[in-house]
CSV table of C-alpha atoms and ligand atoms in Angstrom, one decimal:
chain,number,residue,atom,x,y,z
A,1,MET,CA,-8.1,6.3,-21.3
A,2,LYS,CA,-6.0,3.9,-19.3
A,3,LYS,CA,-3.0,2.6,-21.1
A,4,ALA,CA,-1.2,-0.7,-20.3
A,5,PHE,CA,2.5,-0.3,-19.7
A,6,LEU,CA,3.0,-3.6,-21.6
A,7,THR,CA,2.3,-4.7,-25.1
A,8,LYS,CA,1.0,-8.0,-26.3
A,9,GLN,CA,4.4,-8.8,-27.8
A,10,GLN,CA,6.1,-8.1,-24.5
A,11,ALA,CA,3.6,-10.2,-22.6
A,12,GLU,CA,4.0,-13.1,-24.9
A,13,LYS,CA,7.7,-13.0,-24.7
A,14,ILE,CA,7.7,-12.7,-20.9
A,15,ALA,CA,5.2,-15.6,-20.5
A,16,GLN,CA,7.7,-17.9,-22.3
A,17,THR,CA,10.0,-17.6,-19.2
A,18,TYR,CA,7.5,-16.7,-16.5
A,19,PRO,CA,4.1,-18.3,-17.1
A,20,THR,CA,1.0,-16.4,-16.3
A,21,PRO,CA,-0.4,-15.3,-13.9
A,22,PHE,CA,2.2,-12.8,-12.7
A,23,HIS,CA,2.3,-9.3,-11.2
A,24,ILE,CA,4.6,-7.0,-13.1
A,25,TYR,CA,5.8,-3.5,-12.0
A,26,ASP,CA,7.0,-0.6,-14.1
A,27,GLU,CA,10.3,0.7,-12.9
A,28,LYS,CA,10.2,3.9,-15.0
A,29,GLY,CA,6.7,4.8,-13.6
A,30,ILE,CA,7.8,4.2,-10.0
A,31,ILE,CA,10.9,6.3,-10.3
A,32,GLU,CA,9.2,9.2,-12.1
A,33,ASN,CA,6.5,9.3,-9.5
A,34,VAL,CA,8.8,9.2,-6.4
A,35,LYS,CA,10.8,12.0,-7.9
A,36,ALA,CA,7.6,14.0,-8.4
A,37,VAL,CA,6.6,13.4,-4.8
A,38,ASN,CA,10.0,14.6,-3.5
A,39,GLU,CA,9.8,17.7,-5.7
A,40,ALA,CA,6.3,18.5,-4.6
A,41,PHE,CA,7.4,18.7,-1.0
A,42,ALA,CA,11.0,20.0,-1.6
A,43,TRP,CA,9.9,23.3,0.1
A,44,ASN,CA,10.0,21.5,3.4
A,45,LYS,CA,13.5,20.8,4.6
A,46,GLY,CA,12.9,17.6,6.4
A,47,PHE,CA,10.3,16.1,4.1
A,48,ARG,CA,10.3,12.3,3.8
A,49,GLU,CA,7.9,9.8,2.3
A,50,TYR,CA,7.9,6.7,4.4
A,51,PHE,CA,6.6,4.1,1.9
A,52,ALA,CA,3.8,2.0,3.5
A,53,VAL,CA,5.5,-1.4,3.2
A,54,LYS,CA,2.2,-3.3,3.6
A,55,ALA,CA,1.1,-2.0,0.1
A,56,THR,CA,3.9,-3.8,-1.7
A,57,PRO,CA,6.4,-5.6,0.5
A,58,ASN,CA,8.9,-6.5,-2.1
A,59,PRO,CA,12.6,-5.7,-1.3
A,60,VAL,CA,13.6,-4.9,-4.9
A,61,LEU,CA,10.8,-2.3,-5.2
A,62,MET,CA,11.4,-1.0,-1.7
A,63,ASP,CA,15.1,-0.5,-2.6
A,64,ILE,CA,14.2,1.7,-5.6
A,65,LEU,CA,12.3,3.9,-3.2
A,66,LEU,CA,15.1,3.8,-0.5
A,67,LYS,CA,17.6,4.9,-3.2
A,68,ASN,CA,15.3,7.8,-4.0
A,69,GLY,CA,15.3,9.1,-0.5
A,70,CYS,CA,12.2,7.3,1.0
A,71,GLY,CA,12.0,5.6,4.3
A,72,PHE,CA,9.6,2.8,5.3
A,73,ASP,CA,6.4,2.8,7.3
A,74,CYS,CA,6.0,-0.6,8.9
A,75,SER,CA,3.1,-2.2,10.7
A,76,SER,CA,4.5,-5.7,11.7
A,77,MET,CA,7.6,-7.6,12.5
A,78,ALA,CA,8.0,-8.9,9.0
A,79,GLU,CA,7.9,-5.4,7.6
A,80,LEU,CA,10.4,-4.1,10.1
A,81,VAL,CA,12.8,-7.0,9.3
A,82,LEU,CA,12.5,-6.3,5.6
A,83,SER,CA,13.2,-2.6,6.0
A,84,LYS,CA,16.1,-3.1,8.3
A,85,SER,CA,17.6,-5.8,6.0
A,86,LEU,CA,17.6,-3.3,3.1
A,87,GLY,CA,19.9,-1.1,5.2
A,88,ALA,CA,17.3,1.5,6.2
A,89,GLU,CA,18.7,3.5,9.1
A,90,GLY,CA,16.5,3.8,12.2
A,91,GLU,CA,15.3,7.3,11.3
A,92,ARG,CA,14.2,6.0,8.0
A,93,ILE,CA,11.8,3.5,9.6
A,94,MET,CA,8.4,4.6,11.0
A,95,PHE,CA,6.5,2.0,13.0
A,96,SER,CA,2.8,2.9,12.6
A,97,SER,CA,1.2,-0.2,14.0
A,98,ASN,CA,-1.9,-0.8,16.0
A,99,ASP,CA,-2.9,-3.6,18.4
A,100,THR,CA,0.9,-4.2,18.5
A,101,PRO,CA,2.4,-7.3,20.2
A,102,ALA,CA,5.2,-6.7,22.8
A,103,GLU,CA,8.0,-8.2,20.8
A,104,GLU,CA,7.3,-5.9,17.8
A,105,PHE,CA,7.6,-2.8,20.0
A,106,LEU,CA,10.8,-4.1,21.5
A,107,TYR,CA,12.3,-4.9,18.1
A,108,ALA,CA,11.2,-1.5,16.6
A,109,GLU,CA,12.9,0.2,19.6
A,110,LYS,CA,16.0,-1.9,19.2
A,111,ILE,CA,16.5,-0.9,15.6
A,112,GLY,CA,15.8,2.7,16.3
A,113,ALA,CA,12.6,3.0,14.4
A,114,THR,CA,10.3,5.9,15.2
A,115,ILE,CA,7.4,4.5,17.2
A,116,ASN,CA,4.0,6.0,16.4
A,117,LEU,CA,1.7,5.1,19.3
A,118,ASP,CA,-1.8,4.2,18.2
A,119,ASP,CA,-3.2,4.5,21.7
A,120,PHE,CA,-2.8,6.2,25.1
A,121,THR,CA,-2.7,2.9,26.9
A,122,HIS,CA,0.4,1.9,24.9
A,123,ILE,CA,2.5,4.2,27.1
A,124,LYS,CA,1.8,1.9,30.1
A,125,TYR,CA,2.1,-1.2,27.9
A,126,LEU,CA,5.6,-0.1,26.8
A,127,GLU,CA,6.5,0.4,30.5
A,128,ASP,CA,5.2,-3.0,31.4
A,129,ILE,CA,7.2,-4.8,28.7
A,130,GLY,CA,10.4,-3.0,29.8
A,131,ALA,CA,10.8,-0.8,26.7
A,132,CYS,CA,12.7,2.4,26.8
A,133,PHE,CA,11.3,5.7,25.7
A,134,PRO,CA,13.4,7.2,22.9
A,135,GLU,CA,14.0,10.9,22.4
A,136,THR,CA,11.6,11.1,19.4
A,137,MET,CA,8.1,9.5,19.5
A,138,SER,CA,4.9,10.0,17.6
A,139,CYS,CA,1.2,9.7,18.5
A,140,ARG,CA,-1.7,8.9,16.2
A,141,TYR,CA,-4.7,11.2,16.3
A,142,ASN,CA,-8.4,10.5,15.7
A,143,PRO,CA,-10.7,13.5,15.7
A,144,GLY,CA,-13.8,11.3,15.6
A,145,GLY,CA,-16.9,12.3,13.6
A,146,VAL,CA,-16.9,12.5,9.9
A,147,PHE,CA,-14.1,13.8,7.6
A,148,GLU,CA,-15.6,15.4,4.6
A,149,MET,CA,-14.3,17.2,1.6
A,150,SER,CA,-16.0,19.7,-0.7
A,151,ASN,CA,-16.7,17.2,-3.5
A,152,GLY,CA,-18.6,14.9,-1.2
A,153,ILE,CA,-15.7,12.5,-0.6
A,154,MET,CA,-15.8,11.5,3.0
A,155,ASP,CA,-14.7,9.0,5.6
A,156,ASN,CA,-15.6,8.1,9.1
A,157,PRO,CA,-12.8,8.6,11.7
A,158,GLY,CA,-15.4,8.2,14.4
A,159,ASP,CA,-15.9,4.6,13.4
A,160,SER,CA,-12.3,3.7,13.0
A,161,LYS,CA,-10.3,1.8,15.6
A,162,TYR,CA,-7.2,4.0,15.2
A,163,GLY,CA,-5.7,6.9,17.1
A,164,MET,CA,-6.3,8.9,20.2
A,165,THR,CA,-8.6,11.8,21.1
A,166,GLU,CA,-7.1,15.3,21.5
A,167,ASP,CA,-7.2,15.1,25.3
A,168,GLN,CA,-5.4,11.8,25.2
A,169,MET,CA,-2.8,13.3,22.8
A,170,ALA,CA,-2.2,16.1,25.3
A,171,GLU,CA,-1.9,13.8,28.2
A,172,ALA,CA,0.4,11.5,26.3
A,173,PHE,CA,2.7,14.3,25.4
A,174,THR,CA,2.9,15.4,29.0
A,175,ILE,CA,3.6,12.0,30.4
A,176,LEU,CA,6.1,11.1,27.6
A,177,GLN,CA,8.0,14.3,28.3
A,178,LYS,CA,8.4,13.2,31.9
A,179,LYS,CA,9.8,9.9,30.6
A,180,GLY,CA,12.5,11.8,28.6
A,181,VAL,CA,10.9,12.1,25.2
A,182,LYS,CA,12.0,15.4,23.7
A,183,HIS,CA,10.6,15.5,20.2
A,184,PHE,CA,7.1,14.6,19.0
A,185,GLY,CA,5.3,13.6,15.9
A,186,ILE,CA,1.6,13.8,15.1
A,187,HIS,CA,0.1,11.3,12.8
A,188,ALA,CA,-3.4,10.8,11.4
A,189,PHE,CA,-5.0,8.8,8.6
A,190,LEU,CA,-8.5,10.1,8.1
A,191,ALA,CA,-9.7,9.1,4.6
A,192,SER,CA,-8.7,6.3,2.3
A,193,ASN,CA,-8.0,6.4,-1.5
A,194,THR,CA,-9.0,10.1,-1.9
A,195,VAL,CA,-9.0,11.0,-5.6
A,196,THR,CA,-8.9,14.8,-4.9
A,197,ASN,CA,-6.1,17.2,-4.4
A,198,GLU,CA,-7.9,18.5,-1.4
A,199,TYR,CA,-7.3,15.7,1.2
A,200,TYR,CA,-3.7,16.3,2.3
A,201,PRO,CA,-4.1,20.1,2.5
A,202,LYS,CA,-7.3,19.8,4.6
A,203,LEU,CA,-5.8,17.1,6.8
A,204,ALA,CA,-2.6,19.2,7.2
A,205,GLY,CA,-4.7,22.2,8.2
A,206,GLU,CA,-6.3,20.2,11.0
A,207,LEU,CA,-3.1,18.7,12.2
A,208,PHE,CA,-1.2,22.0,12.1
A,209,ASN,CA,-3.8,23.6,14.3
A,210,LEU,CA,-3.7,20.6,16.6
A,211,ALA,CA,0.1,20.9,16.7
A,212,VAL,CA,-0.2,24.5,17.8
A,213,ARG,CA,-2.7,23.7,20.5
A,214,LEU,CA,-0.7,20.7,21.8
A,215,HIS,CA,2.5,22.8,21.8
A,216,GLU,CA,0.9,25.6,23.7
A,217,LYS,CA,-0.8,23.2,26.2
A,218,THR,CA,2.1,20.8,26.9
A,219,GLY,CA,5.2,22.7,25.8
A,220,ALA,CA,6.1,19.7,23.6
A,221,ASP,CA,8.5,20.2,20.7
A,222,ILE,CA,6.6,19.2,17.6
A,223,ALA,CA,9.3,17.8,15.3
A,224,PHE,CA,7.1,16.4,12.5
A,225,ILE,CA,3.6,16.0,11.2
A,226,ASN,CA,2.9,12.7,9.5
A,227,LEU,CA,0.1,13.0,6.9
A,228,SER,CA,0.2,9.2,6.5
A,229,GLY,CA,-1.5,7.5,3.5
A,230,GLY,CA,-4.9,8.0,1.9
A,231,VAL,CA,-3.8,9.8,-1.3
A,232,GLY,CA,-5.7,7.9,-4.0
A,233,ILE,CA,-5.3,6.8,-7.6
A,234,PRO,CA,-7.8,6.8,-10.4
A,235,TYR,CA,-8.9,3.1,-10.7
A,236,LEU,CA,-11.8,4.2,-12.9
A,237,PRO,CA,-10.9,5.3,-16.5
A,238,ASP,CA,-12.9,8.6,-16.2
A,239,GLN,CA,-11.3,9.7,-12.9
A,240,LYS,CA,-8.8,12.5,-12.9
A,241,PRO,CA,-5.5,11.6,-11.3
A,242,ASN,CA,-4.3,13.6,-8.3
A,243,ASP,CA,-1.7,16.2,-9.0
A,244,ILE,CA,1.0,15.7,-6.4
A,245,ARG,CA,2.5,19.2,-7.1
A,246,LYS,CA,-0.8,20.8,-6.3
A,247,ILE,CA,-1.1,18.7,-3.2
A,248,GLY,CA,2.3,19.8,-2.1
A,249,GLU,CA,1.5,23.4,-2.7
A,250,GLY,CA,-1.7,23.1,-0.8
A,251,VAL,CA,0.1,21.7,2.3
A,252,HIS,CA,2.7,24.5,1.9
A,253,GLU,CA,0.0,27.1,2.1
A,254,LYS,CA,-1.4,25.7,5.3
A,255,TYR,CA,2.1,25.5,6.7
A,256,ASP,CA,2.7,29.2,6.0
A,257,GLU,CA,-0.8,30.1,7.3
A,258,ILE,CA,-0.8,28.1,10.5
A,259,LEU,CA,2.6,26.9,11.7
A,260,ILE,CA,4.9,29.8,10.7
A,261,PRO,CA,2.8,32.5,12.6
A,262,ALA,CA,2.8,30.2,15.6
A,263,GLY,CA,6.6,30.0,15.5
A,264,LEU,CA,6.6,26.3,14.6
A,265,ASN,CA,8.8,26.8,11.5
A,266,ASN,CA,11.0,23.7,11.8
A,267,VAL,CA,8.3,21.1,11.6
A,268,LYS,CA,9.1,18.3,9.2
A,269,ILE,CA,6.4,17.0,6.9
A,270,PHE,CA,6.2,13.2,6.5
A,271,SER,CA,4.0,11.0,4.4
A,272,GLU,CA,3.3,7.3,4.4
A,273,MET,CA,1.8,6.7,1.0
A,274,GLY,CA,1.4,3.2,-0.3
A,275,ARG,CA,-1.2,3.3,-3.0
A,276,PHE,CA,0.0,6.5,-4.6
A,277,MET,CA,3.6,5.3,-4.7
A,278,MET,CA,3.0,1.9,-6.4
A,279,GLY,CA,-0.7,1.4,-7.3
A,280,PRO,CA,-0.6,2.5,-11.0
A,281,TYR,CA,2.8,0.9,-11.6
A,282,GLY,CA,1.8,-2.7,-11.1
A,283,ALA,CA,-0.5,-5.0,-13.1
A,284,LEU,CA,-1.7,-8.5,-12.9
A,285,VAL,CA,-1.2,-10.3,-16.2
A,286,THR,CA,-3.4,-13.3,-16.7
A,287,LYS,CA,-4.4,-15.5,-19.7
A,288,ALA,CA,-7.9,-16.4,-20.8
A,289,ILE,CA,-8.2,-20.2,-20.5
A,290,HIS,CA,-12.0,-20.9,-20.6
A,291,GLU,CA,-15.2,-19.3,-22.0
A,292,LYS,CA,-18.6,-20.2,-20.7
A,293,HIS,CA,-22.0,-19.3,-22.1
A,294,ILE,CA,-24.9,-19.8,-19.6
A,295,TYR,CA,-27.1,-17.0,-18.3
A,296,LYS,CA,-24.2,-14.6,-18.7
A,297,GLU,CA,-21.0,-14.7,-20.7
A,298,TYR,CA,-18.0,-15.7,-18.7
A,299,ILE,CA,-14.3,-15.6,-19.4
A,300,GLY,CA,-12.2,-17.8,-17.0
A,301,VAL,CA,-8.6,-16.7,-16.5
A,302,ASP,CA,-5.6,-18.4,-14.9
A,303,ALA,CA,-5.5,-15.8,-12.0
A,304,CYS,CA,-8.0,-15.8,-9.2
A,305,ALA,CA,-9.0,-13.7,-6.2
A,306,ALA,CA,-6.1,-15.2,-4.3
A,307,ASN,CA,-3.8,-13.2,-6.6
A,308,LEU,CA,-5.9,-10.0,-6.3
A,309,MET,CA,-8.4,-9.7,-3.6
A,310,ARG,CA,-9.7,-6.2,-4.0
A,311,PRO,CA,-12.6,-6.8,-6.4
A,312,ALA,CA,-13.9,-9.7,-4.2
A,313,MET,CA,-13.3,-8.0,-0.9
A,314,TYR,CA,-14.4,-4.4,-1.7
A,315,GLY,CA,-16.1,-4.7,-5.0
A,316,SER,CA,-13.3,-2.6,-6.4
A,317,TYR,CA,-13.1,-1.7,-10.0
A,318,HIS,CA,-9.9,-2.7,-11.8
A,319,HIS,CA,-9.6,-1.6,-15.4
A,320,ILE,CA,-8.8,-4.4,-17.8
A,321,THR,CA,-7.0,-4.1,-21.1
A,322,VAL,CA,-7.0,-7.1,-23.5
A,323,LEU,CA,-3.5,-6.9,-24.8
A,324,GLY,CA,-3.3,-6.5,-28.6
A,325,LYS,CA,-7.0,-5.4,-28.7
A,326,GLU,CA,-6.4,-1.9,-27.3
A,327,ASN,CA,-8.2,-0.3,-30.2
A,328,ASP,CA,-10.9,-2.8,-30.8
A,329,GLU,CA,-14.5,-1.9,-30.1
A,330,CYS,CA,-16.0,-3.2,-26.8
A,331,THR,CA,-18.7,-5.3,-28.3
A,332,GLU,CA,-19.0,-7.9,-25.6
A,333,THR,CA,-20.2,-7.9,-22.0
A,334,TYR,CA,-18.3,-10.3,-19.8
A,335,ASP,CA,-17.8,-11.5,-16.2
A,336,ILE,CA,-14.1,-12.1,-15.9
A,337,VAL,CA,-13.7,-14.9,-13.3
A,338,GLY,CA,-11.1,-16.9,-11.5
A,339,SER,CA,-11.2,-20.5,-10.3
A,340,LEU,CA,-12.0,-20.2,-6.6
A,341,CYS,CA,-15.1,-22.0,-5.4
A,342,GLU,CA,-16.5,-18.6,-4.4
A,343,ASN,CA,-18.9,-16.8,-6.6
A,344,ASN,CA,-17.3,-13.4,-5.7
A,345,ASP,CA,-14.1,-14.5,-7.5
A,346,LYS,CA,-14.7,-12.1,-10.3
A,347,PHE,CA,-12.2,-9.5,-11.6
A,348,ALA,CA,-14.9,-7.8,-13.5
A,349,ILE,CA,-18.7,-8.0,-13.7
A,350,ASP,CA,-20.7,-7.0,-16.7
A,351,ARG,CA,-17.6,-5.4,-18.2
A,352,LYS,CA,-17.7,-4.1,-21.8
A,353,LEU,CA,-14.7,-5.5,-23.5
A,354,PRO,CA,-13.5,-6.5,-27.0
A,355,LYS,CA,-14.2,-10.1,-28.0
A,356,ILE,CA,-11.8,-12.3,-26.0
A,357,ASP,CA,-10.2,-15.4,-27.6
A,358,MET,CA,-8.7,-18.2,-25.6
A,359,GLY,CA,-5.0,-17.4,-25.0
A,360,ASP,CA,-5.5,-13.7,-24.9
A,361,TYR,CA,-3.6,-11.9,-22.3
A,362,LEU,CA,-5.6,-9.6,-19.9
A,363,PHE,CA,-3.8,-6.8,-18.3
A,364,ILE,CA,-5.5,-6.0,-15.0
A,365,HIS,CA,-4.5,-2.4,-14.1
A,366,ASP,CA,-3.5,-0.7,-10.9
A,367,THR,CA,-2.5,-3.8,-8.8
A,368,GLY,CA,0.8,-2.3,-7.7
A,369,ALA,CA,-0.4,-1.5,-4.1
A,370,HIS,CA,-2.6,-3.8,-1.9
A,371,GLY,CA,-2.6,-6.2,-4.8
A,372,PHE,CA,-0.1,-9.1,-4.6
A,373,ALA,CA,0.3,-8.2,-0.9
A,374,MET,CA,-3.2,-9.2,0.0
A,375,GLY,CA,-2.8,-12.6,-1.6
A,376,TYR,CA,-3.7,-15.8,0.1
A,377,ASN,CA,-3.8,-19.5,-0.5
A,378,TYR,CA,-7.5,-20.4,-0.4
A,379,ASN,CA,-8.4,-23.5,-2.6
A,380,GLY,CA,-4.7,-24.3,-2.5
A,381,ARG,CA,-4.0,-21.6,-5.0
A,382,LEU,CA,-0.4,-20.4,-5.1
A,383,TRP,CA,1.2,-17.0,-4.9
A,384,SER,CA,2.3,-15.8,-8.4
A,385,ALA,CA,5.7,-14.4,-9.4
A,386,GLU,CA,6.4,-10.7,-9.2
A,387,LEU,CA,8.4,-9.3,-12.1
A,388,LEU,CA,10.0,-5.9,-12.7
A,389,LEU,CA,9.9,-4.3,-16.1
A,390,LYS,CA,13.2,-2.4,-16.0
A,391,GLU,CA,13.7,1.1,-17.4
A,392,ASN,CA,15.9,-0.6,-20.2
A,393,GLY,CA,13.1,-2.9,-21.2
A,394,ASN,CA,14.5,-6.0,-19.5
A,395,VAL,CA,12.4,-8.1,-17.2
A,396,GLU,CA,13.7,-9.2,-13.8
A,397,CYS,CA,12.1,-11.8,-11.6
A,398,ILE,CA,11.8,-10.1,-8.1
A,399,ARG,CA,9.9,-12.9,-6.5
A,400,ARG,CA,9.7,-16.4,-7.8
A,401,PRO,CA,6.3,-18.0,-8.0
A,402,GLU,CA,5.3,-20.2,-5.0
A,403,THR,CA,5.5,-23.9,-5.5
A,404,LEU,CA,3.4,-26.7,-4.1
A,405,ARG,CA,6.5,-27.6,-2.1
A,406,ASP,CA,6.4,-24.2,-0.5
A,407,TYR,CA,2.7,-24.6,0.1
A,408,PHE,CA,3.1,-27.9,1.9
A,409,ALA,CA,6.3,-26.9,3.8
A,410,THR,CA,4.6,-26.2,7.1
A,411,PHE,CA,3.5,-29.8,7.3
A,412,ASP,CA,7.1,-30.9,7.4
A,413,GLU,CA,6.8,-32.2,11.0
A,414,LEU,CA,3.9,-34.5,10.1
A,415,PRO,CA,4.4,-38.2,9.1
A,416,VAL,CA,2.5,-37.6,5.9
A,417,TYR,CA,5.1,-35.1,4.7
A,418,LYS,CA,7.3,-37.8,3.2
A,419,SER,CA,4.4,-39.1,1.1
A,420,ILE,CA,3.6,-35.5,0.0
A,421,GLU,CA,7.2,-35.0,-1.1
A,422,GLU,CA,7.1,-38.3,-3.1
A,423,GLU,CA,3.7,-37.4,-4.7
A,424,LEU,CA,5.0,-34.1,-5.9
A,425,LYS,CA,7.4,-36.0,-8.1
A,426,ASN,CA,4.5,-37.3,-10.0
A,427,ILE,CA,3.2,-34.0,-11.3
B,501,LIG,C1,-2.3,1.5,4.9
B,501,LIG,C2,-1.5,2.6,5.6
B,501,LIG,C3,-0.8,3.6,4.9
B,501,LIG,C4,-0.9,3.6,3.4
B,501,LIG,O1,-2.1,3.9,2.9
B,501,LIG,P1,-2.3,4.1,1.3
B,501,LIG,O2,-3.8,4.4,1.3
B,501,LIG,O3,-1.9,2.9,0.6
B,501,LIG,O4,-1.5,5.3,0.9
B,501,LIG,C5,-0.1,4.5,5.6
B,501,LIG,N1,-0.1,4.5,6.9
B,501,LIG,C6,-0.7,3.6,7.7
B,501,LIG,C7,-0.7,3.7,9.1
B,501,LIG,C8,-1.5,2.6,7.1
B,501,LIG,O5,-2.2,1.7,7.8
């Protein structure tokens, strides 16, 4: 069973200061998990988790991870600026972008981030924009085809836009060495949200073998292997969570089996997990404000898909706990909906839940990664607050809610802006 990390009493109290909807994060859960990740890979001297900033780009949360030894994996200018502003040293920033604009490469290079090239043609692109080639660089690999694990979980690297072929990797390493690059990383992201302990070890096996081949072929020093993201979390209540200790052990076995005999015994292991680091430790808390009885039973809440896009975009399941009714029988079948003029604005469809009364607080689970971050402003809906439930039980506001003033701010050069400002005083 999935358990909310907030009680009804807590939610009511918090809502007095910070009205719903809000995303809230569980500091204790985040810290315990990051420690477990570091322990699982402690056998590797250079291990580092580079938190995928895109999952949850909040400086307070990022700082918790930074203080626990993590670096940051960035994919855009904003993420680079955020990471640098938190005091992350160059070596703690990985730039795993794709289709990257020139100014982002140049800034990444300037702050000493490790650039992970998504494509072979980016070598020429870097030259053309006048970038330097630092001593350490990384290249992203795509083996093509289908990546399949024993329990039927699979993904399609052959259909994905990322990475280079093996031949391109070899050529890139050769050319980059001539340009003065001395140390190389290999990166691949081949399957998403894998709820199995098998993914990282299998991926590691493939990348370790690739590392040996590339080292033999090009003479390049392989400094690190970046297993990237893709380690999943159990969104469904009957799924078994991944065991990061077992995952770490599985990668260790492959390391001893493949890299050590090849003499590559100083290779550092990196990860770039987002979902696994934050997903379960965030929730969207929203209040039931309408009920509607037509051909189905609907509960309207004060959050909408602009606050959490995953169900509308991917049809994702997010578990819902009606706070205070944790032990009630699920006698009703509801669609839980938001206010967007879009019929896919549903947090749950045909969901068995206890009877919901107006004013009940719904705790939408597992929104800590790719949740708030994927928000948007459709229908003029505003970004919610982000709150942190501290280890000591206090609640800290780590991002204030967006206001209409923020929403209209980019019209500030238009004549109508003055009238908008005046009108806002009437609300
Ligand atoms: C999205 C992404 C990640 C994080 O993926 P998760 O599934 O959230 O762990 C890591 N690296 C890259 C390059 C990504 O695009």
